[in-house]
mmCIF file of C-alpha atoms in Angstrom:
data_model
loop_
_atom_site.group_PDB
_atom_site.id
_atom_site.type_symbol
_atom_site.label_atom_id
_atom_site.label_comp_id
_atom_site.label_asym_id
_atom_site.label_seq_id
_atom_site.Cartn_x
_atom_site.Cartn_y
_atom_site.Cartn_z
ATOM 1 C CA UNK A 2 16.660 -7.347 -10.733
ATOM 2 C CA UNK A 3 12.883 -7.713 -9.778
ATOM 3 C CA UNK A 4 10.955 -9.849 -11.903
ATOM 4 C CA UNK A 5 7.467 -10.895 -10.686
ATOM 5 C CA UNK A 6 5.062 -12.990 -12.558
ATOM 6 C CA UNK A 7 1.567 -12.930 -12.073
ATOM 7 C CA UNK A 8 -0.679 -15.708 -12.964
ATOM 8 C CA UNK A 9 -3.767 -16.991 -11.701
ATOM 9 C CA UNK A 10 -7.798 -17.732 -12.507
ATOM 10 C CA UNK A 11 -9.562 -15.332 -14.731
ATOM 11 C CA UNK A 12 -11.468 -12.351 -13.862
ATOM 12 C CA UNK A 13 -9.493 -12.886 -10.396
ATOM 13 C CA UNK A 14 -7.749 -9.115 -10.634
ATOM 14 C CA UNK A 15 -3.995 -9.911 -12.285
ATOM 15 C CA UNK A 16 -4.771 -6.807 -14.995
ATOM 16 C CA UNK A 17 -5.498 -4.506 -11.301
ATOM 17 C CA UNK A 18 -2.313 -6.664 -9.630
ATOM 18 C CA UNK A 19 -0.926 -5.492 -12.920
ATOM 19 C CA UNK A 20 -1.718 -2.224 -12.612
ATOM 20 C CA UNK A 21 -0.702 -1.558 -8.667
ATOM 21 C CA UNK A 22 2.872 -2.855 -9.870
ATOM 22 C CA UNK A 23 3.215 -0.048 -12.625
ATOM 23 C CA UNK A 24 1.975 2.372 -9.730
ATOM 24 C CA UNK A 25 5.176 1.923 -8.123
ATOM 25 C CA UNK A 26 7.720 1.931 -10.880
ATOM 26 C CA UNK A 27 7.620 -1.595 -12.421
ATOM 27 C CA UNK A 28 7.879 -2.065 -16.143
ATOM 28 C CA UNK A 29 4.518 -4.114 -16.983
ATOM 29 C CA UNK A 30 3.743 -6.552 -19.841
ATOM 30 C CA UNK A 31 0.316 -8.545 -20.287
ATOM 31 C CA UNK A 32 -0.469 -11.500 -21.962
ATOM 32 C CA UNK A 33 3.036 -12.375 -22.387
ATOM 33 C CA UNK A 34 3.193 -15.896 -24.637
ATOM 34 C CA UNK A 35 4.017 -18.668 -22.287
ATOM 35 C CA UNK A 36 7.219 -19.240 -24.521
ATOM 36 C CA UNK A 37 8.248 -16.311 -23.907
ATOM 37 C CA UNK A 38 8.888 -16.460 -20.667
ATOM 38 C CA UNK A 39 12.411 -17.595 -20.002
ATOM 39 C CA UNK A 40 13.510 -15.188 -23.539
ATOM 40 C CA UNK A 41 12.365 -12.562 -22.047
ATOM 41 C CA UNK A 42 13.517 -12.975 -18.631
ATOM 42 C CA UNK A 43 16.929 -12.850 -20.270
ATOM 43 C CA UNK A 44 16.769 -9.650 -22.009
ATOM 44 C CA UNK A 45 15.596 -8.491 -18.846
ATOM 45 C CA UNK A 46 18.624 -9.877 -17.396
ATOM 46 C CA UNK A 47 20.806 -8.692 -19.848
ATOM 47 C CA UNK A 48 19.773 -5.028 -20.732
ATOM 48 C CA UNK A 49 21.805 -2.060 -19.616
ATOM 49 C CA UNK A 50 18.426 -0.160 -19.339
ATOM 50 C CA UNK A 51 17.676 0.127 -15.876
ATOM 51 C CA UNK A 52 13.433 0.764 -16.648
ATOM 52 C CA UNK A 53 14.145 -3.295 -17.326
ATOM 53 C CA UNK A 54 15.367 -4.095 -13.633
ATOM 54 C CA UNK A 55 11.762 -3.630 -12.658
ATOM 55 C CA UNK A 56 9.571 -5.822 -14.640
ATOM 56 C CA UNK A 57 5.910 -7.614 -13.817
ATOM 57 C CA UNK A 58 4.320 -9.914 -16.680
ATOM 58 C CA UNK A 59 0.972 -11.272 -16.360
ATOM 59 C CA UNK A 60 1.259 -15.212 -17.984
ATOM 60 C CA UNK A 61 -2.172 -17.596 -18.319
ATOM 61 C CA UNK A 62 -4.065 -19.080 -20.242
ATOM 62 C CA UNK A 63 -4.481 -16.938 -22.915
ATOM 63 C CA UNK A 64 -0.973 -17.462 -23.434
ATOM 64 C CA UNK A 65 -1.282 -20.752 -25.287
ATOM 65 C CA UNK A 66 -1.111 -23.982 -24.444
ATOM 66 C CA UNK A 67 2.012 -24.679 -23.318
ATOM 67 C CA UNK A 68 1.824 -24.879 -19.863
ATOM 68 C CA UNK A 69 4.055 -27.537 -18.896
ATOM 69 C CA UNK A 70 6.913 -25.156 -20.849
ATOM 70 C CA UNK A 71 5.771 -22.552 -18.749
ATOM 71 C CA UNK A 72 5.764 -24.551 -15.200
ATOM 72 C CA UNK A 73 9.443 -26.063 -16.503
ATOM 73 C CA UNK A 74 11.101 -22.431 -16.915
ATOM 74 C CA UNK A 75 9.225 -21.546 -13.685
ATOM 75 C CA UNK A 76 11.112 -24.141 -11.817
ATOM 76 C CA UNK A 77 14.592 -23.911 -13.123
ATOM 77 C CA UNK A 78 14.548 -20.277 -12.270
ATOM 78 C CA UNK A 79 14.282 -21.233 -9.022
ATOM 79 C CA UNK A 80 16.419 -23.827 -9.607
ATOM 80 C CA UNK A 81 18.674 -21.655 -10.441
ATOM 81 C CA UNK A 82 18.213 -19.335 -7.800
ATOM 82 C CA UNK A 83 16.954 -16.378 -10.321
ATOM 83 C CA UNK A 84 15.758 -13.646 -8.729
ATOM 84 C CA UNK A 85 11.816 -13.374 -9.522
ATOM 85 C CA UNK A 86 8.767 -13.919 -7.248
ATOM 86 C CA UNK A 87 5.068 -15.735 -8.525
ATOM 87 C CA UNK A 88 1.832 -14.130 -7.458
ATOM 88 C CA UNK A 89 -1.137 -15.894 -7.946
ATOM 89 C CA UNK A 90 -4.328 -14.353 -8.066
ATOM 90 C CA UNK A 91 -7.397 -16.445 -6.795
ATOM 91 C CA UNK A 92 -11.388 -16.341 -6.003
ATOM 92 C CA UNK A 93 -14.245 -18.304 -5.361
ATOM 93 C CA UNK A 94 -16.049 -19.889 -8.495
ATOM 94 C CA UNK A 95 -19.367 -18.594 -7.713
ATOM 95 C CA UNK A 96 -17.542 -15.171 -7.858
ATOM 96 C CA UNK A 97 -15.915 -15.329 -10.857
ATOM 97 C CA UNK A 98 -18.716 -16.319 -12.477
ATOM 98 C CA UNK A 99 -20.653 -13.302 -11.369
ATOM 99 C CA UNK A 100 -18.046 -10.799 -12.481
ATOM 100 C CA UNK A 101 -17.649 -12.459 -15.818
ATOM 101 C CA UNK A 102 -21.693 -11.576 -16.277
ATOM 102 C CA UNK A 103 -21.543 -8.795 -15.181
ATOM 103 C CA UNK A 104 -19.013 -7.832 -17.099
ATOM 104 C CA UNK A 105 -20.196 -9.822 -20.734
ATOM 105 C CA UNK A 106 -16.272 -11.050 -21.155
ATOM 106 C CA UNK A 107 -15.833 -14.572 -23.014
ATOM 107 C CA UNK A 108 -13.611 -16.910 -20.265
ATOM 108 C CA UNK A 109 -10.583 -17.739 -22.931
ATOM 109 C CA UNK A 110 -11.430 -21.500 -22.503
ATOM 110 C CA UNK A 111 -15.225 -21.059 -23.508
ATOM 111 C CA UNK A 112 -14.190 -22.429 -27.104
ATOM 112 C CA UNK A 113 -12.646 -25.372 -25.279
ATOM 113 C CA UNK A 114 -15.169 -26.474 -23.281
ATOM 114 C CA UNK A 115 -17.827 -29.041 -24.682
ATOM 115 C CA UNK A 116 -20.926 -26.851 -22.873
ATOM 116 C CA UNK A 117 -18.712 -23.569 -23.776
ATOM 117 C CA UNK A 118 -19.894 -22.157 -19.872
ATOM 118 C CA UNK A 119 -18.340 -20.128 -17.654
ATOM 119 C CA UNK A 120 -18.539 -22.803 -15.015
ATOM 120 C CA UNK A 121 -16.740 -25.817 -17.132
ATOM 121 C CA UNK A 122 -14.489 -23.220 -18.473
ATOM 122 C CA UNK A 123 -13.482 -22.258 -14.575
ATOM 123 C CA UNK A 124 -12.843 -25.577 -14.280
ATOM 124 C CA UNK A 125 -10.680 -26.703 -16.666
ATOM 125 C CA UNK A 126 -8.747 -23.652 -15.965
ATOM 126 C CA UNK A 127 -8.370 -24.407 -11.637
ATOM 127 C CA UNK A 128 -6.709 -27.859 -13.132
ATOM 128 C CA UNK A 129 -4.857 -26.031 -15.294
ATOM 129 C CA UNK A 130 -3.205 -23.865 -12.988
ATOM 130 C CA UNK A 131 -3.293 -25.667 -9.876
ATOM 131 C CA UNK A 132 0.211 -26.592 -10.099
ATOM 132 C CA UNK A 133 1.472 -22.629 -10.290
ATOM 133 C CA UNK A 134 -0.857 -22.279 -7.099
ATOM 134 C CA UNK A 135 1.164 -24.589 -5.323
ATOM 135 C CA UNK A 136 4.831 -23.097 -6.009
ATOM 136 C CA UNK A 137 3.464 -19.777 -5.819
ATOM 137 C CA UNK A 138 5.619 -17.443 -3.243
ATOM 138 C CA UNK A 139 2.137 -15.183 -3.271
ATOM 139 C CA UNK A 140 -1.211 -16.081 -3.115
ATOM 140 C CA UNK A 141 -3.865 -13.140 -2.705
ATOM 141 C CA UNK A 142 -7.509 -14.494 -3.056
ATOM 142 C CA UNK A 143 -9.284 -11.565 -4.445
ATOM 143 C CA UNK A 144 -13.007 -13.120 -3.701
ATOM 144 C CA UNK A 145 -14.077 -10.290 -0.966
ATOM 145 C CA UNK A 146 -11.342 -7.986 -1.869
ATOM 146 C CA UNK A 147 -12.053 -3.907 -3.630
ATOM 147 C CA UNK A 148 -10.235 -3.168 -6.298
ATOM 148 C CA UNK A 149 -8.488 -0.398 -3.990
ATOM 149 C CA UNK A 150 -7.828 -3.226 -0.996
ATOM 150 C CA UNK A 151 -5.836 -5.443 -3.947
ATOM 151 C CA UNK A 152 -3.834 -2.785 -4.975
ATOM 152 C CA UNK A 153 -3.238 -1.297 -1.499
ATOM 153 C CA UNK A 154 -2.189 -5.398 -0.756
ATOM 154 C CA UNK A 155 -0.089 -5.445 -3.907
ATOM 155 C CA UNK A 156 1.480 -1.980 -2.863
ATOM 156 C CA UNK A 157 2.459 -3.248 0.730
ATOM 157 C CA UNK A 158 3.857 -6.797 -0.985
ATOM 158 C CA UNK A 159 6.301 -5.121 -3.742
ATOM 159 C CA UNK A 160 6.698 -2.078 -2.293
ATOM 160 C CA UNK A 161 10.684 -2.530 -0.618
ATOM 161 C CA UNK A 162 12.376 -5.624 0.584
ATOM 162 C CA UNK A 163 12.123 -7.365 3.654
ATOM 163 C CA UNK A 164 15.407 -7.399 6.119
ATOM 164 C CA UNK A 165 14.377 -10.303 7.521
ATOM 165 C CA UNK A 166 13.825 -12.424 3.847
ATOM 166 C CA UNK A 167 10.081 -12.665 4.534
ATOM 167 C CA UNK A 168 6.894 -10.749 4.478
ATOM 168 C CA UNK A 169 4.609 -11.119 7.970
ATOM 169 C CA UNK A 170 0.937 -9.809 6.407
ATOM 170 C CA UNK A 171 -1.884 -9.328 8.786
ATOM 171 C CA UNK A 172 -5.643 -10.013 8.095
ATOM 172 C CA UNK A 173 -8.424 -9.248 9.899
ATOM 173 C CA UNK A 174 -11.417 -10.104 8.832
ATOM 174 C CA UNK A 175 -15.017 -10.710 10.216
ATOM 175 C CA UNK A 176 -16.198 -15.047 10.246
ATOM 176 C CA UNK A 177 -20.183 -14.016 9.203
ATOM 177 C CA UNK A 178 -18.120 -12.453 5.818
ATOM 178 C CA UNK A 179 -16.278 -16.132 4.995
ATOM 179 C CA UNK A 180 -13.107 -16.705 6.353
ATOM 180 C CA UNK A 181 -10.123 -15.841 3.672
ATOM 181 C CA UNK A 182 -8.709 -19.068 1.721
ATOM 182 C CA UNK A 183 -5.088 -17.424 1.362
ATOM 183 C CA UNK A 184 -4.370 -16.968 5.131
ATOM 184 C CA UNK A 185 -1.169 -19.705 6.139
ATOM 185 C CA UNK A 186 -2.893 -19.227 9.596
ATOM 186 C CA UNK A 187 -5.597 -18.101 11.062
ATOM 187 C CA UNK A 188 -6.840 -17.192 14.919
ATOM 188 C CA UNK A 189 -10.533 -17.104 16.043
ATOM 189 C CA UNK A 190 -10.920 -13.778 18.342
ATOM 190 C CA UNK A 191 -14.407 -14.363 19.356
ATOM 191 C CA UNK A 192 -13.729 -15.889 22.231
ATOM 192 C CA UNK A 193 -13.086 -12.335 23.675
ATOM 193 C CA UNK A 194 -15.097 -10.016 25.101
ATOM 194 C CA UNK A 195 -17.146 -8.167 22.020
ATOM 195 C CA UNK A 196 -16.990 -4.084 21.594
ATOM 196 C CA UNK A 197 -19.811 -4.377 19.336
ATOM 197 C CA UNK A 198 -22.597 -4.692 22.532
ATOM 198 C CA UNK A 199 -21.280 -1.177 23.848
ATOM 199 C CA UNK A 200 -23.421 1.279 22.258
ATOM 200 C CA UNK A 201 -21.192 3.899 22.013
ATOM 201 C CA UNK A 202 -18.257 1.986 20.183
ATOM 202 C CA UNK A 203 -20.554 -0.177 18.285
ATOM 203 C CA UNK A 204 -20.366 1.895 15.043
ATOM 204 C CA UNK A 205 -16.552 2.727 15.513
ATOM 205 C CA UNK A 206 -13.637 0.026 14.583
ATOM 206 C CA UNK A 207 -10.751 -1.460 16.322
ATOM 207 C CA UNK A 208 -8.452 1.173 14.719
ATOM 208 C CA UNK A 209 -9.987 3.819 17.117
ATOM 209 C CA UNK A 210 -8.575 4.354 20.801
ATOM 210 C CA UNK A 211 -11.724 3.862 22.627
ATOM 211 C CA UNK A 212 -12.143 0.787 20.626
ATOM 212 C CA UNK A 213 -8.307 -0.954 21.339
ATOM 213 C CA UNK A 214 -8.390 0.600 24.806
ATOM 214 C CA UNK A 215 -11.243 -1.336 25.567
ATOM 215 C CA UNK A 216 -10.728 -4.615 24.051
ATOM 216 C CA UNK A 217 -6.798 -4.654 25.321
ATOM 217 C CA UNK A 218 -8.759 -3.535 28.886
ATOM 218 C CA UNK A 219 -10.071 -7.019 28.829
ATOM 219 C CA UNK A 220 -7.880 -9.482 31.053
ATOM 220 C CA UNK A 221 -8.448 -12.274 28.287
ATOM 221 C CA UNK A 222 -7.140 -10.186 25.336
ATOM 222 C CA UNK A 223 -3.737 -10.220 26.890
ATOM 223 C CA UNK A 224 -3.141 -13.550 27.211
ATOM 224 C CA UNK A 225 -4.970 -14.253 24.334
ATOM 225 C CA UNK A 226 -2.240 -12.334 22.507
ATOM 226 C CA UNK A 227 0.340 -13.598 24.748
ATOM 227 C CA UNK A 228 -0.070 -16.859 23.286
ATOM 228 C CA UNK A 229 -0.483 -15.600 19.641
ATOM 229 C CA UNK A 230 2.711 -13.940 19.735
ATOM 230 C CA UNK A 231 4.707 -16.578 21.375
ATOM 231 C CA UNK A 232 3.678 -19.264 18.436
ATOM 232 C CA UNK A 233 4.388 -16.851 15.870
ATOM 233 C CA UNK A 234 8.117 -15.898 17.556
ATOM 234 C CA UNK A 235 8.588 -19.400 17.081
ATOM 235 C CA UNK A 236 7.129 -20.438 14.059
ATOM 236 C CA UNK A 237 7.948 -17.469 11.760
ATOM 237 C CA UNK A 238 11.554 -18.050 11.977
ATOM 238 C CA UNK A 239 10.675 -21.577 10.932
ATOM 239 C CA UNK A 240 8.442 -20.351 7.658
ATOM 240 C CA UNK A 241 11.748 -18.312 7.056
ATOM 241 C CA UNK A 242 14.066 -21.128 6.878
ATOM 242 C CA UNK A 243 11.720 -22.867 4.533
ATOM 243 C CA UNK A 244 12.148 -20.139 1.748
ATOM 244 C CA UNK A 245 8.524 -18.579 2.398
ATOM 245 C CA UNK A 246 8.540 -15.452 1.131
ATOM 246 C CA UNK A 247 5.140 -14.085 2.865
ATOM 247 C CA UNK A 248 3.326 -15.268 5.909
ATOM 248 C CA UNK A 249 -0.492 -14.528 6.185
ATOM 249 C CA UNK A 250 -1.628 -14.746 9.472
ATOM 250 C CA UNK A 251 -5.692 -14.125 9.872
ATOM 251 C CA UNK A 252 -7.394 -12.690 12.671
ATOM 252 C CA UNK A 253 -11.165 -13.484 12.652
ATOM 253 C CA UNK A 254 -13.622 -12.219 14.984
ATOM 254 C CA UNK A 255 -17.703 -11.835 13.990
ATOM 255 C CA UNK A 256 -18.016 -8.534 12.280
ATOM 256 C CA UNK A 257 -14.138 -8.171 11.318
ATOM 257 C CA UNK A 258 -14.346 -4.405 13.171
ATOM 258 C CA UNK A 259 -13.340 -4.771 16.534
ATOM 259 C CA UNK A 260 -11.366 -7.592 17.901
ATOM 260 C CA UNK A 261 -9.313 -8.501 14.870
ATOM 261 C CA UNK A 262 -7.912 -5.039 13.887
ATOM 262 C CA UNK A 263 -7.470 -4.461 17.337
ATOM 263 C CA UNK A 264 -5.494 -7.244 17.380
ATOM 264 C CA UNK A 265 -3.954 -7.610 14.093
ATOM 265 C CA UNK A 266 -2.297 -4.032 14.685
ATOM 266 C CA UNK A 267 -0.654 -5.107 18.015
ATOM 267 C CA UNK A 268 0.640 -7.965 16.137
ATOM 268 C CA UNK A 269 1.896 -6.054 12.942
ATOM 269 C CA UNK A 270 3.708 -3.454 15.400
ATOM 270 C CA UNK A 271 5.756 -6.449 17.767
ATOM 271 C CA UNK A 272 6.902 -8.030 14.224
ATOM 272 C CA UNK A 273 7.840 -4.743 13.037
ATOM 273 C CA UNK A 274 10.262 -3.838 15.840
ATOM 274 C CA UNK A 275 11.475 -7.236 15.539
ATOM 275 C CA UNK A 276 13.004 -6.286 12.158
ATOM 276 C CA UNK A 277 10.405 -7.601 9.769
ATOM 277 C CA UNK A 278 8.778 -6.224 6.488
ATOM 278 C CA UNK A 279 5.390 -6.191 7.822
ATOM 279 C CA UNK A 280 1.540 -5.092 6.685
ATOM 280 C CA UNK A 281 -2.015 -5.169 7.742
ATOM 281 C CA UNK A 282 -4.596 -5.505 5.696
ATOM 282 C CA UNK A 283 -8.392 -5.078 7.141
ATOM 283 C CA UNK A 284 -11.063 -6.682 4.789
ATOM 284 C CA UNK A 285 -14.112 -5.915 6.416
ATOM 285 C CA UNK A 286 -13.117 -3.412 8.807
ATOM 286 C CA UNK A 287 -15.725 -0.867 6.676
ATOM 287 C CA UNK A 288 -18.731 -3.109 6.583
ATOM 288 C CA UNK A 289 -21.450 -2.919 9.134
ATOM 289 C CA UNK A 290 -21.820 -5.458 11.678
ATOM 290 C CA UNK A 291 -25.739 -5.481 11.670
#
């Protein structure tokens, strides 16, 4: 059976998370009580209907109160050794707070909160759920993500099983956009030689020939990766042995075009001849670097 749970702050994409899930087969319930939980794991468990072996809930706090219940049934499942896997979904307060304006939704703490703002409301809900954060086996922070990048993410996450018993995902992303807060690692590429000062592949991305030819052209770039690679060899085994179910590993460069999907792809391709359930995943690939 699959069972995933997805939890996180508000407004930080669980109903799109939601949504990618029942995209690719899984039976989807929101806003599930958090007493419900471990009752409805069971008849999960126990039905003969095989639409039930595929199941994603979204649990928070609109769920009630009882949040220590919930954290509780969340551990002895894994106690347990139950077969289920939490995603949590964050962002950036600042964020949040925008698309909760934009949008005119209430945040469900509002009434609970003495100034009944967004902001306090945020707040009380981070504390609230930082303990799920921490025991999460997924943690996508949605803060510079599309709608279509999340579920494309979520799609690459859910979407078969690993051989290896862990998922190697690989970010690149551009430093003057913010660097990502859910990456278990991340390497800064801008120490090498920059496409972007080439006029004729300035407008172009590292996921075009002339692009990767020229950056892997550049004597630095392959011991660069070299080096890359030969901590990850070493250290992913390590994250396996530990239980980790996905490994983020960041590639940063200035614009997040060039270098860094360059790069990331090289990586994603040695980890997935090694064996390993692997995926890229290039944030700001699209945006212009002037």
């Amino acid at each position: 059976m699959e069972f995933v749970i997805i939890t996180g702050l508000s407004g930080a994409g669980k109903t799109c998370a939601l949504h990618a899930l029942e995209d690719i087969g899984f039976y989807c319930v929101d806003n599930l009580p958090t007493t419900l939980l471990k009752t409805f794991y069971n008849l999960c468990e126990t039905s003969t209907d095989n639409a039930m072996k595929r199941v994603a809930v979204v649990i928070d706090v609109r769920g009630g109160k009882n949040l220590n219940t919930l954290y509780n049934d969340i551990m002895s499942f894994k106690e347990e050794h139950k077969p289920f896997s939490l995603l949590f979904l964050d962002a950036k307060e600042n964020v949040l707070v925008t698309r909760f304006k934009e949008t005119r939704r209430r945040h469900p703490l509002a009434d609970v909160v003495l100034d009944n703002s967004i902001e306090s409301a945020l707040d009380l809900e981070v504390s609230y759920l930082a303990p799920f954060k921490k025991i999460a086996d997924y943690t996508i922070d949605t803060t510079n993500v599309s709608v279509k990048l999340l579920k494309e993410r979520i799609t690459e996450i859910f979407l078969g099983n690993s051989e290896k018993g862990i998922i190697i995902s690989f970010m690149s992303f551009g430093f003057k956009h913010g660097a990502p807060n859910d990456c278990d690692t991340i390497f800064d590429a801008r120490c090498l030689p920059n496409p972007y000062y080439i006029p004729e592949l300035r407008e172009k991305t590292g996921l075009d020939k002339d692009v990767y030819d020229y950056v892997f052209s550049c004597e630095e770039t392959g011991e660069f990766v070299k080096r890359m690679t030969d901590f990850l060899d070493y250290s992913v085994p390590l994250y396996r042995k530990e239980g980790k179910a996905e490994l983020v590993v960041g590639i940063g460069c200035t614009g997040g075009q060039h270098r860094s999907v360059a790069i990331a792809e090289t990586l994603k391709n040695h980890f997935f001849e090694l064996g390993y359930k692997t995926s890229v995943f290039h944030r700001d690939a699209k945006k212009r670097t002037n």
